[in-house]
PDB file of C-alpha atoms in Angstrom:
ATOM      1  CA  UNK A1110       2.478  20.168   7.826  1.00 46.00           C
ATOM      2  CA  UNK A1111       3.045  17.100   9.843  1.00 50.00           C
ATOM      3  CA  UNK A1112       4.128  18.171  13.590  1.00 61.00           C
ATOM      4  CA  UNK A1113       5.502  14.569  14.014  1.00 81.00           C
ATOM      5  CA  UNK A1114       6.147  12.133  11.546  1.00 86.00           C
ATOM      6  CA  UNK A1115       7.205   8.122  12.615  1.00 92.00           C
ATOM      7  CA  UNK A1116      10.277   6.710  11.941  1.00 93.00           C
ATOM      8  CA  UNK A1117      10.387   3.321  11.018  1.00 93.00           C
ATOM      9  CA  UNK A1118      11.835   0.413  13.312  1.00 93.00           C
ATOM     10  CA  UNK A1119      13.473  -1.531  10.590  1.00 94.00           C
ATOM     11  CA  UNK A1120      16.130  -0.985   7.693  1.00 93.00           C
ATOM     12  CA  UNK A1121      14.503  -3.880   5.413  1.00 94.00           C
ATOM     13  CA  UNK A1122      12.158  -2.514   2.088  1.00 93.00           C
ATOM     14  CA  UNK A1123       8.303  -2.616   3.210  1.00 94.00           C
ATOM     15  CA  UNK A1124       7.887  -4.907   0.310  1.00 94.00           C
ATOM     16  CA  UNK A1125      10.555  -7.319   2.188  1.00 95.00           C
ATOM     17  CA  UNK A1126       8.768  -6.922   5.550  1.00 96.00           C
ATOM     18  CA  UNK A1127       5.790  -8.300   3.928  1.00 96.00           C
ATOM     19  CA  UNK A1128       7.737 -11.116   2.153  1.00 96.00           C
ATOM     20  CA  UNK A1129       9.696 -11.989   5.762  1.00 97.00           C
ATOM     21  CA  UNK A1130       6.397 -11.772   7.361  1.00 97.00           C
ATOM     22  CA  UNK A1131       4.425 -14.072   5.090  1.00 97.00           C
ATOM     23  CA  UNK A1132       7.415 -16.714   4.986  1.00 97.00           C
ATOM     24  CA  UNK A1133       7.633 -16.828   8.923  1.00 97.00           C
ATOM     25  CA  UNK A1134       3.779 -17.013   8.949  1.00 98.00           C
ATOM     26  CA  UNK A1135       4.264 -20.507   7.115  1.00 97.00           C
ATOM     27  CA  UNK A1136       6.617 -21.423   9.802  1.00 98.00           C
ATOM     28  CA  UNK A1137       4.742 -20.278  13.105  1.00 98.00           C
ATOM     29  CA  UNK A1138       1.958 -22.813  11.484  1.00 97.00           C
ATOM     30  CA  UNK A1139       4.027 -25.488  11.277  1.00 97.00           C
ATOM     31  CA  UNK A1140       5.188 -25.631  14.138  1.00 97.00           C
ATOM     32  CA  UNK A1141       2.199 -24.359  16.567  1.00 97.00           C
ATOM     33  CA  UNK A1142       1.633 -27.271  18.587  1.00 97.00           C
ATOM     34  CA  UNK A1143       5.677 -26.846  20.038  1.00 96.00           C
ATOM     35  CA  UNK A1144       4.971 -22.527  20.328  1.00 97.00           C
ATOM     36  CA  UNK A1145       1.181 -23.385  21.659  1.00 96.00           C
ATOM     37  CA  UNK A1146       3.045 -23.791  25.237  1.00 95.00           C
ATOM     38  CA  UNK A1147       4.882 -20.455  25.056  1.00 95.00           C
ATOM     39  CA  UNK A1148       2.085 -17.927  24.412  1.00 94.00           C
ATOM     40  CA  UNK A1149       1.600 -18.024  20.499  1.00 96.00           C
ATOM     41  CA  UNK A1150      -1.765 -19.654  20.125  1.00 96.00           C
ATOM     42  CA  UNK A1151      -3.914 -19.976  17.243  1.00 96.00           C
ATOM     43  CA  UNK A1152      -5.034 -16.736  17.912  1.00 97.00           C
ATOM     44  CA  UNK A1153      -2.093 -14.472  18.115  1.00 97.00           C
ATOM     45  CA  UNK A1154      -0.809 -16.058  14.957  1.00 97.00           C
ATOM     46  CA  UNK A1155      -4.212 -15.170  13.110  1.00 97.00           C
ATOM     47  CA  UNK A1156      -3.926 -11.795  14.502  1.00 98.00           C
ATOM     48  CA  UNK A1157      -0.341 -11.915  12.927  1.00 98.00           C
ATOM     49  CA  UNK A1158      -1.342 -12.905   9.453  1.00 97.00           C
ATOM     50  CA  UNK A1159      -3.899 -10.000   9.600  1.00 97.00           C
ATOM     51  CA  UNK A1160      -1.079  -7.483  10.498  1.00 97.00           C
ATOM     52  CA  UNK A1161       0.550  -8.373   7.180  1.00 97.00           C
ATOM     53  CA  UNK A1162      -2.726  -9.202   5.243  1.00 97.00           C
ATOM     54  CA  UNK A1163      -3.509  -5.193   6.413  1.00 96.00           C
ATOM     55  CA  UNK A1164      -0.487  -3.457   5.651  1.00 97.00           C
ATOM     56  CA  UNK A1165      -0.352  -5.066   2.022  1.00 94.00           C
ATOM     57  CA  UNK A1166      -3.482  -3.346   0.927  1.00 95.00           C
ATOM     58  CA  UNK A1167      -2.380  -0.097   2.089  1.00 95.00           C
ATOM     59  CA  UNK A1168      -1.810   1.587  -0.891  1.00 93.00           C
ATOM     60  CA  UNK A1169       1.439   2.510  -1.894  1.00 91.00           C
ATOM     61  CA  UNK A1170       3.745   5.963  -2.168  1.00 91.00           C
ATOM     62  CA  UNK A1171       3.902   5.026  -5.686  1.00 92.00           C
ATOM     63  CA  UNK A1172       0.312   5.386  -6.493  1.00 92.00           C
ATOM     64  CA  UNK A1173       0.035   8.380  -3.885  1.00 92.00           C
ATOM     65  CA  UNK A1174       2.452  10.294  -5.788  1.00 93.00           C
ATOM     66  CA  UNK A1175       0.869   9.434  -8.839  1.00 95.00           C
ATOM     67  CA  UNK A1176      -2.110  10.767  -7.584  1.00 94.00           C
ATOM     68  CA  UNK A1177      -0.533  14.036  -6.389  1.00 94.00           C
ATOM     69  CA  UNK A1178       0.992  14.802  -9.655  1.00 95.00           C
ATOM     70  CA  UNK A1179      -1.961  14.195 -11.460  1.00 96.00           C
ATOM     71  CA  UNK A1180      -3.534  16.803  -9.233  1.00 96.00           C
ATOM     72  CA  UNK A1181      -1.093  19.389  -9.932  1.00 96.00           C
ATOM     73  CA  UNK A1182      -1.165  18.575 -13.695  1.00 97.00           C
ATOM     74  CA  UNK A1183      -4.649  19.708 -13.545  1.00 97.00           C
ATOM     75  CA  UNK A1184      -4.210  22.872 -11.380  1.00 97.00           C
ATOM     76  CA  UNK A1185      -1.168  23.902 -13.730  1.00 96.00           C
ATOM     77  CA  UNK A1186      -3.596  23.382 -16.731  1.00 97.00           C
ATOM     78  CA  UNK A1187      -6.564  25.578 -14.868  1.00 97.00           C
ATOM     79  CA  UNK A1188      -3.390  28.628 -13.994  1.00 97.00           C
ATOM     80  CA  UNK A1189      -2.644  28.500 -18.234  1.00 97.00           C
ATOM     81  CA  UNK A1190      -6.250  28.525 -19.478  1.00 97.00           C
ATOM     82  CA  UNK A1191      -6.689  31.565 -16.341  1.00 97.00           C
ATOM     83  CA  UNK A1192      -3.816  33.211 -16.942  1.00 97.00           C
ATOM     84  CA  UNK A1193      -4.311  33.335 -21.185  1.00 97.00           C
ATOM     85  CA  UNK A1194      -7.404  34.908 -20.984  1.00 97.00           C
ATOM     86  CA  UNK A1195      -6.135  37.394 -18.261  1.00 97.00           C
ATOM     87  CA  UNK A1196      -3.353  38.324 -21.013  1.00 96.00           C
ATOM     88  CA  UNK A1197      -6.842  38.684 -23.513  1.00 97.00           C
ATOM     89  CA  UNK A1198      -8.565  41.049 -21.213  1.00 97.00           C
ATOM     90  CA  UNK A1199      -5.205  43.318 -20.304  1.00 97.00           C
ATOM     91  CA  UNK A1200      -4.902  42.974 -23.988  1.00 97.00           C
ATOM     92  CA  UNK A1201      -7.701  45.001 -24.527  1.00 97.00           C
ATOM     93  CA  UNK A1202      -7.642  47.664 -21.333  1.00 97.00           C
ATOM     94  CA  UNK A1203      -3.570  48.278 -22.864  1.00 96.00           C
ATOM     95  CA  UNK A1204      -5.452  49.564 -26.403  1.00 96.00           C
ATOM     96  CA  UNK A1205      -7.637  52.298 -23.784  1.00 96.00           C
ATOM     97  CA  UNK A1206      -4.938  53.266 -20.992  1.00 95.00           C
ATOM     98  CA  UNK A1207      -0.959  52.954 -21.120  1.00 94.00           C
ATOM     99  CA  UNK A1208       0.024  50.085 -18.928  1.00 93.00           C
ATOM    100  CA  UNK A1209       2.196  53.257 -16.776  1.00 94.00           C
ATOM    101  CA  UNK A1210      -1.592  54.501 -16.154  1.00 95.00           C
ATOM    102  CA  UNK A1211      -3.497  54.073 -12.863  1.00 96.00           C
ATOM    103  CA  UNK A1212      -6.350  53.671 -14.550  1.00 95.00           C
ATOM    104  CA  UNK A1213      -3.987  50.633 -16.266  1.00 95.00           C
ATOM    105  CA  UNK A1214      -2.474  49.821 -12.858  1.00 95.00           C
ATOM    106  CA  UNK A1215      -6.069  49.630 -11.201  1.00 96.00           C
ATOM    107  CA  UNK A1216      -6.703  46.019 -12.213  1.00 96.00           C
ATOM    108  CA  UNK A1217      -3.257  44.899 -10.739  1.00 95.00           C
ATOM    109  CA  UNK A1218      -2.407  42.495 -13.507  1.00 94.00           C
ATOM    110  CA  UNK A1219       1.070  42.937 -13.048  1.00 92.00           C
ATOM    111  CA  UNK A1220       3.295  40.003 -11.867  1.00 90.00           C
ATOM    112  CA  UNK A1221       0.252  37.913 -11.557  1.00 92.00           C
ATOM    113  CA  UNK A1222       2.102  34.860 -13.296  1.00 86.00           C
ATOM    114  CA  UNK A1223       4.921  34.871 -11.743  1.00 88.00           C
ATOM    115  CA  UNK A1224       3.439  35.523  -7.969  1.00 90.00           C
ATOM    116  CA  UNK A1225       2.079  33.437  -5.246  1.00 93.00           C
ATOM    117  CA  UNK A1226      -0.448  31.533  -6.446  1.00 95.00           C
ATOM    118  CA  UNK A1227      -3.101  33.072  -3.655  1.00 94.00           C
ATOM    119  CA  UNK A1228      -2.345  36.130  -5.417  1.00 95.00           C
ATOM    120  CA  UNK A1229      -3.128  34.932  -8.557  1.00 96.00           C
ATOM    121  CA  UNK A1230      -6.325  34.167  -7.373  1.00 96.00           C
ATOM    122  CA  UNK A1231      -7.132  37.252  -5.644  1.00 97.00           C
ATOM    123  CA  UNK A1232      -6.304  39.004  -8.519  1.00 97.00           C
ATOM    124  CA  UNK A1233      -7.856  37.383 -11.209  1.00 97.00           C
ATOM    125  CA  UNK A1234     -11.210  38.343  -9.050  1.00 97.00           C
ATOM    126  CA  UNK A1235      -9.828  41.697  -9.010  1.00 97.00           C
ATOM    127  CA  UNK A1236      -9.406  41.878 -12.595  1.00 97.00           C
ATOM    128  CA  UNK A1237     -12.800  40.302 -13.089  1.00 98.00           C
ATOM    129  CA  UNK A1238     -14.492  42.863 -10.751  1.00 97.00           C
ATOM    130  CA  UNK A1239     -12.469  45.945 -12.204  1.00 97.00           C
ATOM    131  CA  UNK A1240     -13.701  45.271 -15.684  1.00 97.00           C
ATOM    132  CA  UNK A1241     -17.431  44.691 -15.063  1.00 97.00           C
ATOM    133  CA  UNK A1242     -17.017  47.502 -13.137  1.00 97.00           C
ATOM    134  CA  UNK A1243     -15.414  49.838 -16.540  1.00 96.00           C
ATOM    135  CA  UNK A1244     -16.844  47.209 -18.888  1.00 97.00           C
ATOM    136  CA  UNK A1245     -17.907  50.129 -20.972  1.00 96.00           C
ATOM    137  CA  UNK A1246     -14.876  52.207 -21.298  1.00 95.00           C
ATOM    138  CA  UNK A1247     -13.716  48.756 -22.772  1.00 96.00           C
ATOM    139  CA  UNK A1248     -16.275  47.514 -24.933  1.00 96.00           C
ATOM    140  CA  UNK A1249     -15.812  49.385 -27.990  1.00 96.00           C
ATOM    141  CA  UNK A1250     -12.050  47.695 -28.382  1.00 96.00           C
ATOM    142  CA  UNK A1251     -13.869  44.295 -27.430  1.00 97.00           C
ATOM    143  CA  UNK A1252     -14.116  43.623 -24.150  1.00 97.00           C
ATOM    144  CA  UNK A1253     -17.232  41.749 -23.377  1.00 97.00           C
ATOM    145  CA  UNK A1254     -19.185  40.550 -20.416  1.00 97.00           C
ATOM    146  CA  UNK A1255     -18.431  36.605 -21.856  1.00 98.00           C
ATOM    147  CA  UNK A1256     -15.115  37.163 -21.563  1.00 98.00           C
ATOM    148  CA  UNK A1257     -15.309  38.299 -17.950  1.00 98.00           C
ATOM    149  CA  UNK A1258     -17.302  35.193 -16.689  1.00 98.00           C
ATOM    150  CA  UNK A1259     -15.100  33.030 -18.588  1.00 98.00           C
ATOM    151  CA  UNK A1260     -12.356  34.420 -16.382  1.00 98.00           C
ATOM    152  CA  UNK A1261     -14.500  34.310 -12.924  1.00 98.00           C
ATOM    153  CA  UNK A1262     -15.486  30.907 -14.136  1.00 98.00           C
ATOM    154  CA  UNK A1263     -11.431  29.959 -14.581  1.00 97.00           C
ATOM    155  CA  UNK A1264     -10.688  31.573 -11.057  1.00 97.00           C
ATOM    156  CA  UNK A1265     -13.199  29.296  -9.742  1.00 97.00           C
ATOM    157  CA  UNK A1266     -11.570  26.054 -11.370  1.00 97.00           C
ATOM    158  CA  UNK A1267      -8.215  27.227 -10.809  1.00 97.00           C
ATOM    159  CA  UNK A1268      -8.546  27.036  -7.030  1.00 97.00           C
ATOM    160  CA  UNK A1269     -10.370  24.200  -6.243  1.00 97.00           C
ATOM    161  CA  UNK A1270      -7.673  22.296  -7.916  1.00 97.00           C
ATOM    162  CA  UNK A1271      -5.066  24.649  -6.550  1.00 96.00           C
ATOM    163  CA  UNK A1272      -7.530  22.550  -3.213  1.00 96.00           C
ATOM    164  CA  UNK A1273      -7.404  19.320  -4.873  1.00 96.00           C
ATOM    165  CA  UNK A1274      -3.085  19.745  -5.267  1.00 96.00           C
ATOM    166  CA  UNK A1275      -3.337  20.245  -1.712  1.00 95.00           C
ATOM    167  CA  UNK A1276      -4.935  17.801  -0.840  1.00 95.00           C
ATOM    168  CA  UNK A1277      -3.450  15.014  -2.629  1.00 94.00           C
ATOM    169  CA  UNK A1278      -0.186  16.090  -1.068  1.00 94.00           C
ATOM    170  CA  UNK A1279      -2.156  15.497   2.657  1.00 93.00           C
ATOM    171  CA  UNK A1280      -3.165  12.984   1.711  1.00 93.00           C
ATOM    172  CA  UNK A1281       0.347  10.914   0.605  1.00 93.00           C
ATOM    173  CA  UNK A1282       2.061  12.431   3.754  1.00 92.00           C
ATOM    174  CA  UNK A1283      -0.463  10.906   5.609  1.00 93.00           C
ATOM    175  CA  UNK A1284      -0.888   7.600   3.585  1.00 94.00           C
ATOM    176  CA  UNK A1285       2.921   7.259   4.483  1.00 93.00           C
ATOM    177  CA  UNK A1286       2.753   8.101   7.747  1.00 94.00           C
ATOM    178  CA  UNK A1287      -0.084   5.401   8.166  1.00 95.00           C
ATOM    179  CA  UNK A1288       2.216   2.730   6.331  1.00 95.00           C
ATOM    180  CA  UNK A1289       5.085   3.376   8.862  1.00 95.00           C
ATOM    181  CA  UNK A1290       2.890   2.650  11.842  1.00 96.00           C
ATOM    182  CA  UNK A1291       1.262  -0.597  10.433  1.00 97.00           C
ATOM    183  CA  UNK A1292       4.961  -1.630   9.313  1.00 96.00           C
ATOM    184  CA  UNK A1293       6.144  -1.219  12.723  1.00 96.00           C
ATOM    185  CA  UNK A1294       3.043  -3.112  14.455  1.00 97.00           C
ATOM    186  CA  UNK A1295       3.729  -5.709  11.752  1.00 97.00           C
ATOM    187  CA  UNK A1296       7.631  -5.548  12.308  1.00 96.00           C
ATOM    188  CA  UNK A1297       7.255  -5.488  15.801  1.00 96.00           C
ATOM    189  CA  UNK A1298       5.284  -9.199  16.432  1.00 97.00           C
ATOM    190  CA  UNK A1299       7.246 -10.394  13.815  1.00 97.00           C
ATOM    191  CA  UNK A1300      10.709  -9.907  15.825  1.00 96.00           C
ATOM    192  CA  UNK A1301       8.659 -11.277  19.109  1.00 97.00           C
ATOM    193  CA  UNK A1302       7.426 -14.212  17.447  1.00 97.00           C
ATOM    194  CA  UNK A1303      10.556 -14.861  15.926  1.00 97.00           C
ATOM    195  CA  UNK A1304      12.532 -14.771  19.073  1.00 96.00           C
ATOM    196  CA  UNK A1305       9.624 -17.175  21.020  1.00 97.00           C
ATOM    197  CA  UNK A1306      10.636 -19.256  17.814  1.00 97.00           C
ATOM    198  CA  UNK A1307      14.403 -19.086  18.159  1.00 97.00           C
ATOM    199  CA  UNK A1308      14.793 -19.708  22.072  1.00 96.00           C
ATOM    200  CA  UNK A1309      12.419 -22.469  21.179  1.00 96.00           C
ATOM    201  CA  UNK A1310      14.963 -24.580  18.605  1.00 96.00           C
ATOM    202  CA  UNK A1311      18.166 -22.664  19.945  1.00 95.00           C
ATOM    203  CA  UNK A1312      19.372 -25.982  21.587  1.00 93.00           C
ATOM    204  CA  UNK A1313      17.163 -28.662  19.464  1.00 94.00           C
ATOM    205  CA  UNK A1314      16.950 -28.007  16.194  1.00 96.00           C
ATOM    206  CA  UNK A1315      18.976 -25.766  14.324  1.00 96.00           C
ATOM    207  CA  UNK A1316      17.308 -25.821  11.013  1.00 96.00           C
ATOM    208  CA  UNK A1317      14.288 -24.623  12.461  1.00 97.00           C
ATOM    209  CA  UNK A1318      15.991 -22.139  14.295  1.00 96.00           C
ATOM    210  CA  UNK A1319      17.572 -20.535  11.489  1.00 96.00           C
ATOM    211  CA  UNK A1320      13.946 -20.491  10.497  1.00 97.00           C
ATOM    212  CA  UNK A1321      12.946 -18.111  12.618  1.00 97.00           C
ATOM    213  CA  UNK A1322      16.154 -15.357  12.259  1.00 96.00           C
ATOM    214  CA  UNK A1323      15.340 -12.326  10.666  1.00 95.00           C
ATOM    215  CA  UNK A1324      17.749 -10.289   8.723  1.00 91.00           C
ATOM    216  CA  UNK A1325      17.291  -6.891   8.613  1.00 81.00           C
ATOM    217  CA  UNK A1326      20.885  -5.081   8.725  1.00 62.00           C
ATOM    218  CA  UNK A1327      21.236  -1.897  11.084  1.00 52.00           C
ATOM    219  CA  UNK A1328      21.749   1.700   8.804  1.00 46.00           C
ATOM    220  CA  UNK A1329      25.219   2.201   8.247  1.00 47.00           C
ATOM    221  CA  UNK A1330      26.649   5.442  11.425  1.00 48.00           C
ATOM    222  CA  UNK A1331      28.320   7.922  10.111  1.00 47.00           C
ATOM    223  CA  UNK A1332      31.493   8.626  11.425  1.00 50.00           C
ATOM    224  CA  UNK A1333      32.123  11.355  13.692  1.00 51.00           C
ATOM    225  CA  UNK A1334      32.863  14.276  12.507  1.00 49.00           C
ATOM    226  CA  UNK A1335      37.168  15.199  14.004  1.00 50.00           C
ATOM    227  CA  UNK A1336      37.124  19.266  14.429  1.00 51.00           C
ATOM    228  CA  UNK A1337      40.945  20.628  12.454  1.00 54.00           C
ATOM    229  CA  UNK A1338      43.190  21.823  15.135  1.00 45.00           C
TER     230      UNK A1338
END
């Protein structure tokens, strides 16, 4: 879990920020000679454009959410496979022992499919371990070492896929934070540069002044709740 989540300093969509940054950079280059005496030199303009280009190269949430969904589907597929194998094994055990008996309950398979994923993994390993230890009791009914080996392999795959799903979720959160931080850096420099442009042309060129205006409407503030008398 992320302890601190960065907050965007702007309200426009991130895609709009990229477009605005591109447009304003064109104006800044156009007016470079006028802006240079005010601290806006070629190096600063290049750094600003790099901020924009680096930001637009970052993966978007759409891409990372798709990766997370694919990881989830792979985990669910591995889970279904393991649960299907588990049912087959416990079906054989059930032909030897009553499901209410201690021998049956020793496998601890009840409720695994509907419980926590970590419990399912541990439970699958337990079924494999108990099955191997008491294989002679169920071999005549069809339980084979290959079935137990297959369940063990499915348990390992399930754990791997579960980890990949969690990694994808974490990567999505970190990438979202990285995009906000990069966007904030771009937006902050955009506003600073445009402030220089507006100050320069405020009284001399209305058209160029307008070129440096950034439209970013603040989010609406919710009305305070007045307690009823």
